[in-house]
Amino acid sequence: SLADLAEAVPALEKMHARMRDGKRQLGKRRSGDKFQLSSSLFHVFAHRYRAARNAHKDVDYQRLSETDNFKSFRGHVEELRAKEPELKVVLKKALAEQREIDAGKPMKNIEALEKEIAMLDVQHKEDVTKCKQLEVDIEQQEEQHSLTISKLKESYEVEIGKLQNELNEVKAMNSALKEVVTGRGKSAELGGEVNEVK
């Protein structure tokens, strides 16, 4: 909103002042960073952006690129226009930090941030180790599972073989019984025929 923007622009200047920590400038621009905005250029850009928003207009990047402040962007209007999303992110960050300061929350200094990063790095290494161990455990479980299935399969095959043998034996016995029964019937019939002839 316009109210947030009005608050964010001075917050950006305060944030850069904190980051400079008494130095004249915030870092140095490398020769290769032709289209990199310095902290002072961000301030000018932020003021122009706020003025345009207050007038309910877009920033006139053509005109802005022709000013002395942005002379490195002359003939490169689109490069300057592409900086607008970056400006918005920086303004939001500055506003959030300033509101935390105003609310009495202490800002983390570089030492505290370095400790936090070191702790996160240790945590990350521990997490990676745990993940690797989990992968090993899962692999071992899969091997164990595969071995169990293989043993069960062998056991079932043996059991099925036994049952098949028993079934074959029963079939053979049934066959033999049928032959015996059929043979007795034939013997009785033959005996009757002999008696009749007599």
XYZ file of N, CA and C in Angstrom:
594
model
N 0.840 -1.196 0.000
C 0.000 0.000 0.000
C 0.877 1.248 0.000
N 0.249 2.395 -0.278
C 0.997 3.663 -0.297
C 1.530 4.012 1.089
N 0.748 3.663 2.129
C 1.184 3.931 3.512
C 2.432 3.113 3.840
N 2.424 1.826 3.441
C 3.594 0.959 3.662
C 4.806 1.485 2.895
N 4.555 1.946 1.667
C 5.640 2.465 0.834
C 6.258 3.722 1.451
N 5.393 4.588 1.994
C 5.880 5.817 2.647
C 6.758 5.481 3.844
N 6.443 4.366 4.506
C 7.210 3.912 5.677
C 8.477 3.171 5.245
N 8.382 2.469 4.097
C 9.481 1.605 3.650
C 10.686 2.384 3.128
N 10.443 3.534 2.473
C 11.561 4.289 1.875
C 12.550 4.774 2.939
N 12.087 5.455 4.021
C 13.057 5.827 5.074
C 13.635 4.610 5.793
N 12.840 3.524 5.878
C 13.333 2.289 6.515
C 14.506 1.718 5.727
N 14.446 1.856 4.392
C 15.537 1.379 3.530
C 16.828 2.149 3.817
N 16.699 3.466 3.980
C 17.875 4.293 4.268
C 18.482 3.921 5.621
N 17.609 3.646 6.597
C 18.096 3.240 7.932
C 18.784 1.877 7.866
N 18.205 0.960 7.081
C 18.787 -0.379 6.950
C 20.182 -0.294 6.337
N 20.324 0.507 5.287
C 21.639 0.658 4.653
C 22.636 1.331 5.596
N 22.146 2.261 6.418
C 23.024 2.918 7.409
C 23.533 1.891 8.417
N 22.647 0.977 8.849
C 23.058 -0.089 9.792
C 24.081 -1.003 9.132
N 23.832 -1.319 7.869
C 24.721 -2.236 7.151
C 26.098 -1.616 6.894
N 26.114 -0.290 6.687
C 27.408 0.401 6.483
C 28.228 0.396 7.760
N 27.530 0.469 8.894
C 28.182 0.420 10.207
C 29.311 1.450 10.317
N 29.014 2.706 9.958
C 29.995 3.787 10.084
C 30.868 4.004 8.872
N 30.852 3.073 7.897
C 31.677 3.245 6.691
C 30.986 4.229 5.741
N 31.771 4.820 4.817
C 31.212 5.801 3.875
C 30.288 5.147 2.857
N 30.662 3.937 2.426
C 29.813 3.265 1.439
C 29.646 1.798 1.792
N 28.609 1.226 1.212
C 28.261 -0.164 1.504
C 28.851 -1.068 0.427
N 30.024 -1.625 0.698
C 30.676 -2.498 -0.275
C 31.168 -1.729 -1.495
N 31.767 -2.448 -2.437
C 32.263 -1.816 -3.661
C 31.661 -2.520 -4.861
N 31.314 -1.710 -5.853
C 30.751 -2.277 -7.063
C 31.887 -2.755 -7.954
N 31.791 -4.012 -8.405
C 32.831 -4.551 -9.280
C 32.667 -3.976 -10.685
N 33.758 -3.953 -11.429
C 33.729 -3.362 -12.774
C 32.762 -4.105 -13.694
N 32.562 -5.380 -13.439
C 31.646 -6.174 -14.270
C 30.180 -5.909 -13.978
N 29.896 -5.284 -12.825
C 28.509 -5.031 -12.422
C 28.014 -3.691 -12.972
N 27.952 -3.586 -14.284
C 27.576 -2.323 -14.923
C 26.170 -1.882 -14.518
N 25.262 -2.847 -14.402
C 23.866 -2.514 -14.105
C 23.479 -2.832 -12.657
N 24.481 -2.889 -11.783
C 24.214 -3.131 -10.364
C 23.927 -1.802 -9.675
N 22.863 -1.774 -8.845
C 22.518 -0.532 -8.136
C 23.245 -0.466 -6.797
N 23.877 0.679 -6.539
C 24.505 0.899 -5.227
C 23.411 1.258 -4.229
N 23.757 1.307 -2.941
C 22.754 1.651 -1.923
C 22.203 3.058 -2.148
N 23.072 4.005 -2.551
C 22.606 5.387 -2.787
C 21.661 5.446 -3.984
N 21.941 4.638 -5.024
C 21.045 4.592 -6.186
C 19.708 3.952 -5.826
N 19.752 2.970 -4.924
C 18.501 2.369 -4.440
C 17.642 3.429 -3.754
N 18.295 4.330 -2.998
C 17.542 5.394 -2.309
C 16.868 6.316 -3.325
N 17.628 6.732 -4.357
C 17.075 7.611 -5.401
C 15.929 6.896 -6.119
N 16.177 5.628 -6.475
C 15.179 4.807 -7.166
C 13.915 4.682 -6.312
N 14.105 4.444 -5.000
C 12.968 4.274 -4.081
C 12.128 5.550 -4.014
N 12.795 6.706 -3.966
C 12.073 7.994 -3.920
C 11.285 8.223 -5.213
N 11.897 7.912 -6.360
C 11.216 8.071 -7.654
C 10.027 7.111 -7.758
N 10.245 5.895 -7.269
C 9.182 4.879 -7.310
C 8.001 5.316 -6.443
N 8.322 5.825 -5.233
C 7.260 6.282 -4.321
C 6.506 7.468 -4.929
N 7.228 8.408 -5.548
C 6.591 9.580 -6.170
C 5.634 9.150 -7.283
N 6.073 8.178 -8.090
C 5.227 7.682 -9.189
C 3.978 6.992 -8.648
N 4.156 6.184 -7.606
C 3.010 5.474 -7.007
C 2.028 6.452 -6.378
N 2.550 7.492 -5.720
C 1.678 8.508 -5.105
C 0.855 9.243 -6.165
N 1.440 9.384 -7.359
C 0.735 10.047 -8.472
C -0.090 9.046 -9.286
N -0.129 7.775 -8.795
C -0.856 6.684 -9.476
C -0.375 6.497 -10.914
N 0.941 6.580 -11.085
C 1.559 6.393 -12.403
C 2.665 5.345 -12.305
N 3.129 4.905 -13.477
C 4.303 4.035 -13.531
C 5.550 4.909 -13.555
N 6.664 4.336 -13.149
C 7.938 5.070 -13.195
C 8.307 5.311 -14.660
N 8.718 6.539 -14.970
C 9.176 6.862 -16.332
C 10.644 6.445 -16.439
N 10.853 5.182 -16.836
C 12.211 4.634 -16.872
C 13.069 5.281 -17.960
N 12.437 5.694 -19.039
C 13.186 6.370 -20.108
C 13.821 7.648 -19.558
N 13.018 8.431 -18.876
C 13.490 9.698 -18.310
C 14.514 9.450 -17.198
N 14.215 8.429 -16.359
C 15.109 8.119 -15.238
C 16.483 7.678 -15.735
N 16.499 6.909 -16.838
C 17.777 6.407 -17.375
C 18.636 7.519 -17.970
N 18.024 8.669 -18.229
C 18.767 9.791 -18.816
C 19.308 10.764 -17.765
N 19.000 10.516 -16.484
C 19.506 11.392 -15.417
C 20.960 11.044 -15.104
N 21.659 11.965 -14.463
C 23.070 11.745 -14.116
C 23.242 10.580 -13.145
N 22.259 10.420 -12.247
C 22.352 9.328 -11.264
C 22.396 7.956 -11.938
N 21.642 7.816 -13.034
C 21.520 6.512 -13.697
C 22.167 6.519 -15.083
N 23.276 7.227 -15.221
C 23.908 7.365 -16.542
C 24.393 6.023 -17.109
N 24.707 5.058 -16.227
C 25.147 3.741 -16.732
C 23.999 2.987 -17.408
N 22.759 3.472 -17.202
C 21.592 2.827 -17.806
C 21.123 3.540 -19.082
N 21.840 4.569 -19.512
C 21.443 5.276 -20.738
C 21.472 4.314 -21.924
N 20.345 4.276 -22.629
C 20.235 3.334 -23.754
C 19.907 1.919 -23.312
N 19.724 1.716 -22.003
C 19.396 0.377 -21.457
C 18.196 0.497 -20.510
N 17.119 1.050 -21.028
C 15.915 1.307 -20.216
C 15.376 0.017 -19.603
N 15.376 -1.071 -20.386
C 14.809 -2.341 -19.902
C 15.623 -2.914 -18.744
N 16.929 -2.672 -18.764
C 17.782 -3.132 -17.654
C 17.378 -2.433 -16.360
N 17.052 -1.141 -16.481
C 16.630 -0.369 -15.307
C 15.234 -0.796 -14.858
N 14.355 -1.022 -15.827
C 12.990 -1.473 -15.508
C 13.019 -2.829 -14.779
N 13.973 -3.672 -15.181
C 14.099 -5.012 -14.579
C 14.527 -4.955 -13.117
N 14.984 -3.773 -12.652
C 15.405 -3.618 -11.253
C 14.220 -3.377 -10.311
N 13.033 -3.101 -10.881
C 11.875 -2.772 -10.031
C 11.505 -3.908 -9.062
N 11.423 -5.188 -9.524
C 11.117 -6.271 -8.575
C 12.138 -6.366 -7.439
N 13.418 -6.134 -7.769
C 14.485 -6.169 -6.755
C 14.269 -5.062 -5.727
N 13.893 -3.869 -6.221
C 13.617 -2.739 -5.321
C 12.473 -3.080 -4.368
N 11.415 -3.703 -4.898
C 10.251 -4.062 -4.067
C 10.650 -5.028 -2.952
N 11.481 -6.006 -3.293
C 11.947 -6.990 -2.302
C 12.748 -6.299 -1.206
N 13.661 -5.403 -1.615
C 14.514 -4.685 -0.656
C 13.669 -3.788 0.246
N 12.670 -3.116 -0.330
C 11.783 -2.245 0.462
C 10.989 -3.058 1.488
N 10.481 -4.220 1.072
C 9.727 -5.088 2.001
C 10.611 -5.559 3.146
N 11.855 -5.939 2.802
C 12.808 -6.408 3.822
C 13.118 -5.285 4.812
N 13.368 -4.087 4.272
C 13.693 -2.931 5.125
C 12.529 -2.587 6.045
N 11.311 -2.632 5.504
C 10.114 -2.313 6.297
C 9.921 -3.337 7.419
N 10.099 -4.626 7.090
C 9.941 -5.693 8.094
C 10.966 -5.532 9.214
N 12.223 -5.247 8.840
C 13.288 -5.057 9.843
C 12.985 -3.856 10.736
N 12.557 -2.743 10.114
C 12.282 -1.520 10.874
C 11.132 -1.733 11.852
N 10.118 -2.471 11.427
C 8.971 -2.743 12.313
C 9.387 -3.612 13.495
N 10.312 -4.548 13.252
C 10.829 -5.378 14.354
C 11.610 -4.521 15.345
N 12.403 -3.605 14.814
C 13.177 -2.697 15.682
C 12.225 -1.821 16.490
N 11.210 -1.271 15.816
C 10.227 -0.405 16.492
C 9.447 -1.167 17.559
N 9.278 -2.476 17.344
C 8.543 -3.306 18.309
C 9.433 -3.754 19.464
N 10.707 -3.353 19.422
C 11.626 -3.681 20.518
C 12.355 -4.994 20.351
N 12.220 -5.617 19.181
C 12.932 -6.876 18.946
C 14.366 -6.552 18.531
N 15.351 -7.140 19.223
C 16.747 -6.839 18.864
C 17.112 -7.453 17.513
N 17.808 -6.682 16.698
C 18.264 -7.200 15.406
C 19.486 -8.091 15.624
N 19.565 -9.153 14.868
C 20.710 -10.058 14.997
C 21.946 -9.411 14.376
N 23.060 -9.479 15.127
C 24.306 -8.961 14.555
C 24.982 -10.057 13.729
N 26.073 -9.697 13.082
C 26.754 -10.635 12.178
C 27.219 -11.884 12.917
N 27.731 -11.707 14.150
C 28.226 -12.840 14.945
C 27.097 -13.830 15.232
N 25.927 -13.285 15.620
C 24.768 -14.142 15.918
C 24.310 -14.881 14.664
N 24.318 -14.179 13.532
C 23.915 -14.799 12.264
C 24.894 -15.890 11.851
N 26.196 -15.646 12.078
C 27.212 -16.650 11.743
C 27.041 -17.906 12.592
N 26.713 -17.701 13.900
C 26.466 -18.845 14.794
C 25.253 -19.641 14.316
N 24.215 -18.897 13.922
C 22.988 -19.546 13.447
C 23.256 -20.350 12.176
N 24.068 -19.770 11.281
C 24.425 -20.462 10.036
C 25.235 -21.720 10.343
N 26.186 -21.603 11.308
C 27.012 -22.759 11.700
C 26.144 -23.875 12.275
N 25.159 -23.483 13.119
C 24.243 -24.470 13.708
C 23.399 -25.149 12.630
N 22.926 -24.341 11.679
C 22.127 -24.887 10.578
C 22.960 -25.829 9.721
N 24.242 -25.500 9.554
C 25.148 -26.338 8.773
C 25.344 -27.687 9.459
N 25.534 -27.645 10.791
C 25.678 -28.884 11.582
C 24.404 -29.719 11.473
N 23.245 -29.039 11.624
C 21.950 -29.716 11.533
C 21.776 -30.369 10.159
N 22.198 -29.638 9.128
C 22.087 -30.155 7.758
C 22.937 -31.418 7.591
N 24.176 -31.379 8.128
C 25.065 -32.545 8.026
C 24.474 -33.745 8.767
N 23.884 -33.474 9.950
C 23.241 -34.548 10.719
C 22.071 -35.140 9.943
N 21.281 -34.264 9.323
C 20.129 -34.721 8.530
C 20.575 -35.573 7.349
N 21.680 -35.153 6.705
C 22.213 -35.911 5.564
C 22.662 -37.295 6.025
N 23.349 -37.350 7.196
C 23.804 -38.629 7.763
C 22.617 -39.537 8.066
N 21.562 -38.947 8.674
C 20.352 -39.720 8.988
C 19.704 -40.273 7.723
N 19.654 -39.435 6.690
C 19.058 -39.857 5.412
C 19.829 -41.030 4.811
N 21.172 -40.935 4.876
C 22.008 -42.012 4.330
C 21.793 -43.307 5.107
N 21.688 -43.182 6.463
C 21.456 -44.351 7.309
C 20.100 -44.979 7.002
N 19.095 -44.120 6.792
C 17.756 -44.606 6.437
C 17.786 -45.368 5.117
N 18.559 -44.848 4.159
C 18.689 -45.519 2.862
C 19.303 -46.905 3.036
N 20.340 -46.990 3.895
C 20.999 -48.278 4.173
C 20.010 -49.234 4.840
N 19.267 -48.714 5.851
C 18.282 -49.536 6.570
C 17.210 -50.067 5.628
N 16.717 -49.180 4.761
C 15.669 -49.580 3.807
C 16.199 -50.655 2.862
N 17.450 -50.468 2.413
C 18.068 -51.445 1.506
C 18.197 -52.803 2.192
N 18.627 -52.783 3.477
C 18.771 -54.032 4.238
C 17.415 -54.708 4.440
N 16.393 -53.881 4.756
C 15.043 -54.423 4.941
C 14.518 -55.054 3.655
N 14.818 -54.395 2.530
C 14.383 -54.937 1.236
C 15.065 -56.274 0.955
N 16.373 -56.351 1.288
C 17.118 -57.606 1.099
C 16.538 -58.709 1.984
N 16.251 -58.346 3.273
C 15.681 -59.299 4.222
C 14.309 -59.777 3.748
N 13.513 -58.815 3.266
C 12.170 -59.116 2.767
C 12.246 -60.065 1.571
N 13.197 -59.769 0.679
C 13.386 -60.591 -0.518
C 13.817 -62.009 -0.135
N 14.710 -62.108 0.877
C 15.188 -63.410 1.356
C 14.049 -64.208 1.984
N 13.224 -63.518 2.789
C 12.073 -64.169 3.436
C 11.112 -64.714 2.385
N 10.827 -63.911 1.370
C 9.919 -64.335 0.291
C 10.497 -65.547 -0.431
N 11.820 -65.504 -0.671
C 12.487 -66.610 -1.363
C 12.379 -67.906 -0.552
N 12.590 -67.787 0.794
C 12.493 -68.970 1.672
C 11.070 -69.512 1.706
N 10.099 -68.596 1.807
C 8.690 -69.005 1.819
C 8.322 -69.716 0.521
N 8.830 -69.166 -0.591
C 8.549 -69.761 -1.898
C 9.101 -71.184 -1.961
N 10.352 -71.331 -1.481
C 10.979 -72.666 -1.464
C 10.165 -73.628 -0.602
N 9.756 -73.124 0.583
C 8.975 -73.944 1.514
C 7.652 -74.380 0.888
N 6.982 -73.423 0.219
C 5.708 -73.741 -0.442
C 5.906 -74.757 -1.560
N 7.015 -74.591 -2.308
C 7.292 -75.514 -3.413
C 7.519 -76.934 -2.896
N 8.241 -77.041 -1.762
C 8.480 -78.357 -1.138
C 7.156 -78.965 -0.687
N 6.329 -78.126 -0.018
C 5.030 -78.584 0.490
C 4.119 -79.018 -0.657
N 4.120 -78.216 -1.724
C 3.299 -78.546 -2.904
C 3.780 -79.856 -3.524
N 5.106 -80.059 -3.552
C 5.682 -81.306 -4.084
C 5.223 -82.518 -3.276
N 5.233 -82.368 -1.936
C 4.784 -83.464 -1.055
C 3.313 -83.794 -1.310
N 2.499 -82.724 -1.353
C 1.060 -82.911 -1.583
C 0.793 -83.552 -2.942
N 1.580 -83.164 -3.947
C 1.422 -83.739 -5.290
C 1.746 -85.233 -5.269
N 2.818 -85.596 -4.520
C 3.195 -87.013 -4.394
C 2.093 -87.812 -3.707
N 1.541 -87.198 -2.610
C 0.446 -87.864 -1.889
C -0.763 -88.055 -2.803
N -1.065 -87.022 -3.592
C -2.197 -87.094 -4.514
C -1.978 -88.195 -5.546
N -0.754 -88.276 -6.061
C -0.426 -89.320 -7.050
C -0.570 -90.719 -6.441
N -0.137 -90.852 -5.164
C -0.260 -92.147 -4.471
C -1.726 -92.535 -4.298
N -2.548 -91.530 -3.893
C -3.987 -91.785 -3.705
C -4.626 -92.187 -5.026
N -4.258 -91.491 -6.102
C -4.796 -91.818 -7.432
C -4.417 -93.242 -7.830
N -3.150 -93.594 -7.548
C -2.664 -94.941 -7.886
C -3.432 -96.001 -7.099
N -3.677 -95.704 -5.798
C -4.432 -96.644 -4.958
C -5.866 -96.787 -5.456
N -6.485 -95.675 -5.823
C -7.852 -95.709 -6.361
C -7.919 -96.542 -7.627
N -6.921 -96.353 -8.472
C -6.846 -97.092 -9.734
C -6.743 -98.595 -9.477
N -5.888 -98.926 -8.493
C -5.678 -100.342 -8.148
C -6.959 -100.953 -7.590
N -7.648 -100.185 -6.732
C -8.906 -100.665 -6.149
C -9.962 -100.905 -7.224
N -10.022 -99.983 -8.183
C -10.987 -100.131 -9.285
C -10.719 -101.407 -10.059
N -9.414 -101.643 -10.290
C -9.044 -102.855 -11.044
C -9.445 -104.119 -10.283
N -9.238 -104.082 -8.972
C -9.582 -105.241 -8.128
C -11.085 -105.477 -8.163
N -11.825 -104.329 -7.965
C -13.299 -104.430 -7.950
C -13.800 -104.918 -9.298
N -13.291 -104.362 -10.369
C -13.708 -104.742 -11.727
C -13.324 -106.194 -11.999
N -12.179 -106.614 -11.554
C -11.706 -107.988 -11.752
C -12.602 -108.989 -11.040
N -13.051 -108.691 -9.815
C -13.948 -109.565 -9.052
C -15.294 -109.697 -9.749
N -15.766 -108.613 -10.280
C -17.062 -108.613 -10.993
C -16.998 -109.533 -12.194
N -15.906 -109.422 -12.914
C -15.744 -110.254 -14.107
C -15.647 -111.733 -13.734
N -14.961 -112.014 -12.610
C -14.816 -113.401 -12.154
C -16.169 -113.987 -11.813
N -17.015 -113.207 -11.157
C -18.362 -113.660 -10.757
C -19.201 -113.954 -11.991
N -19.089 -113.067 -12.988
C -19.853 -113.246 -14.227
C -19.416 -114.529 -14.932
N -18.124 -114.755 -15.002
C -17.586 -115.944 -15.658
C -18.040 -117.214 -14.932
N -18.073 -117.176 -13.619
C -18.511 -118.328 -12.815
C -19.958 -118.682 -13.113
N -20.785 -117.693 -13.273
C -22.211 -117.890 -13.571
C -22.390 -118.553 -14.919
N -21.608 -118.093 -15.878
C -21.707 -118.639 -17.234
C -21.311 -120.124 -17.239
N -20.306 -120.480 -16.484
C -19.829 -121.870 -16.410
C -20.920 -122.766 -15.833
N -21.579 -122.298 -14.769
C -22.659 -123.053 -14.128
C -23.805 -123.308 -15.092
N -24.122 -122.285 -15.873
C -25.225 -122.420 -16.831
C -24.902 -123.478 -17.877
N -23.683 -123.555 -18.335
C -23.255 -124.523 -19.351
C -23.380 -125.923 -18.797
N -22.993 -126.075 -17.539
C -23.072 -127.396 -16.915
C -24.517 -127.838 -16.894
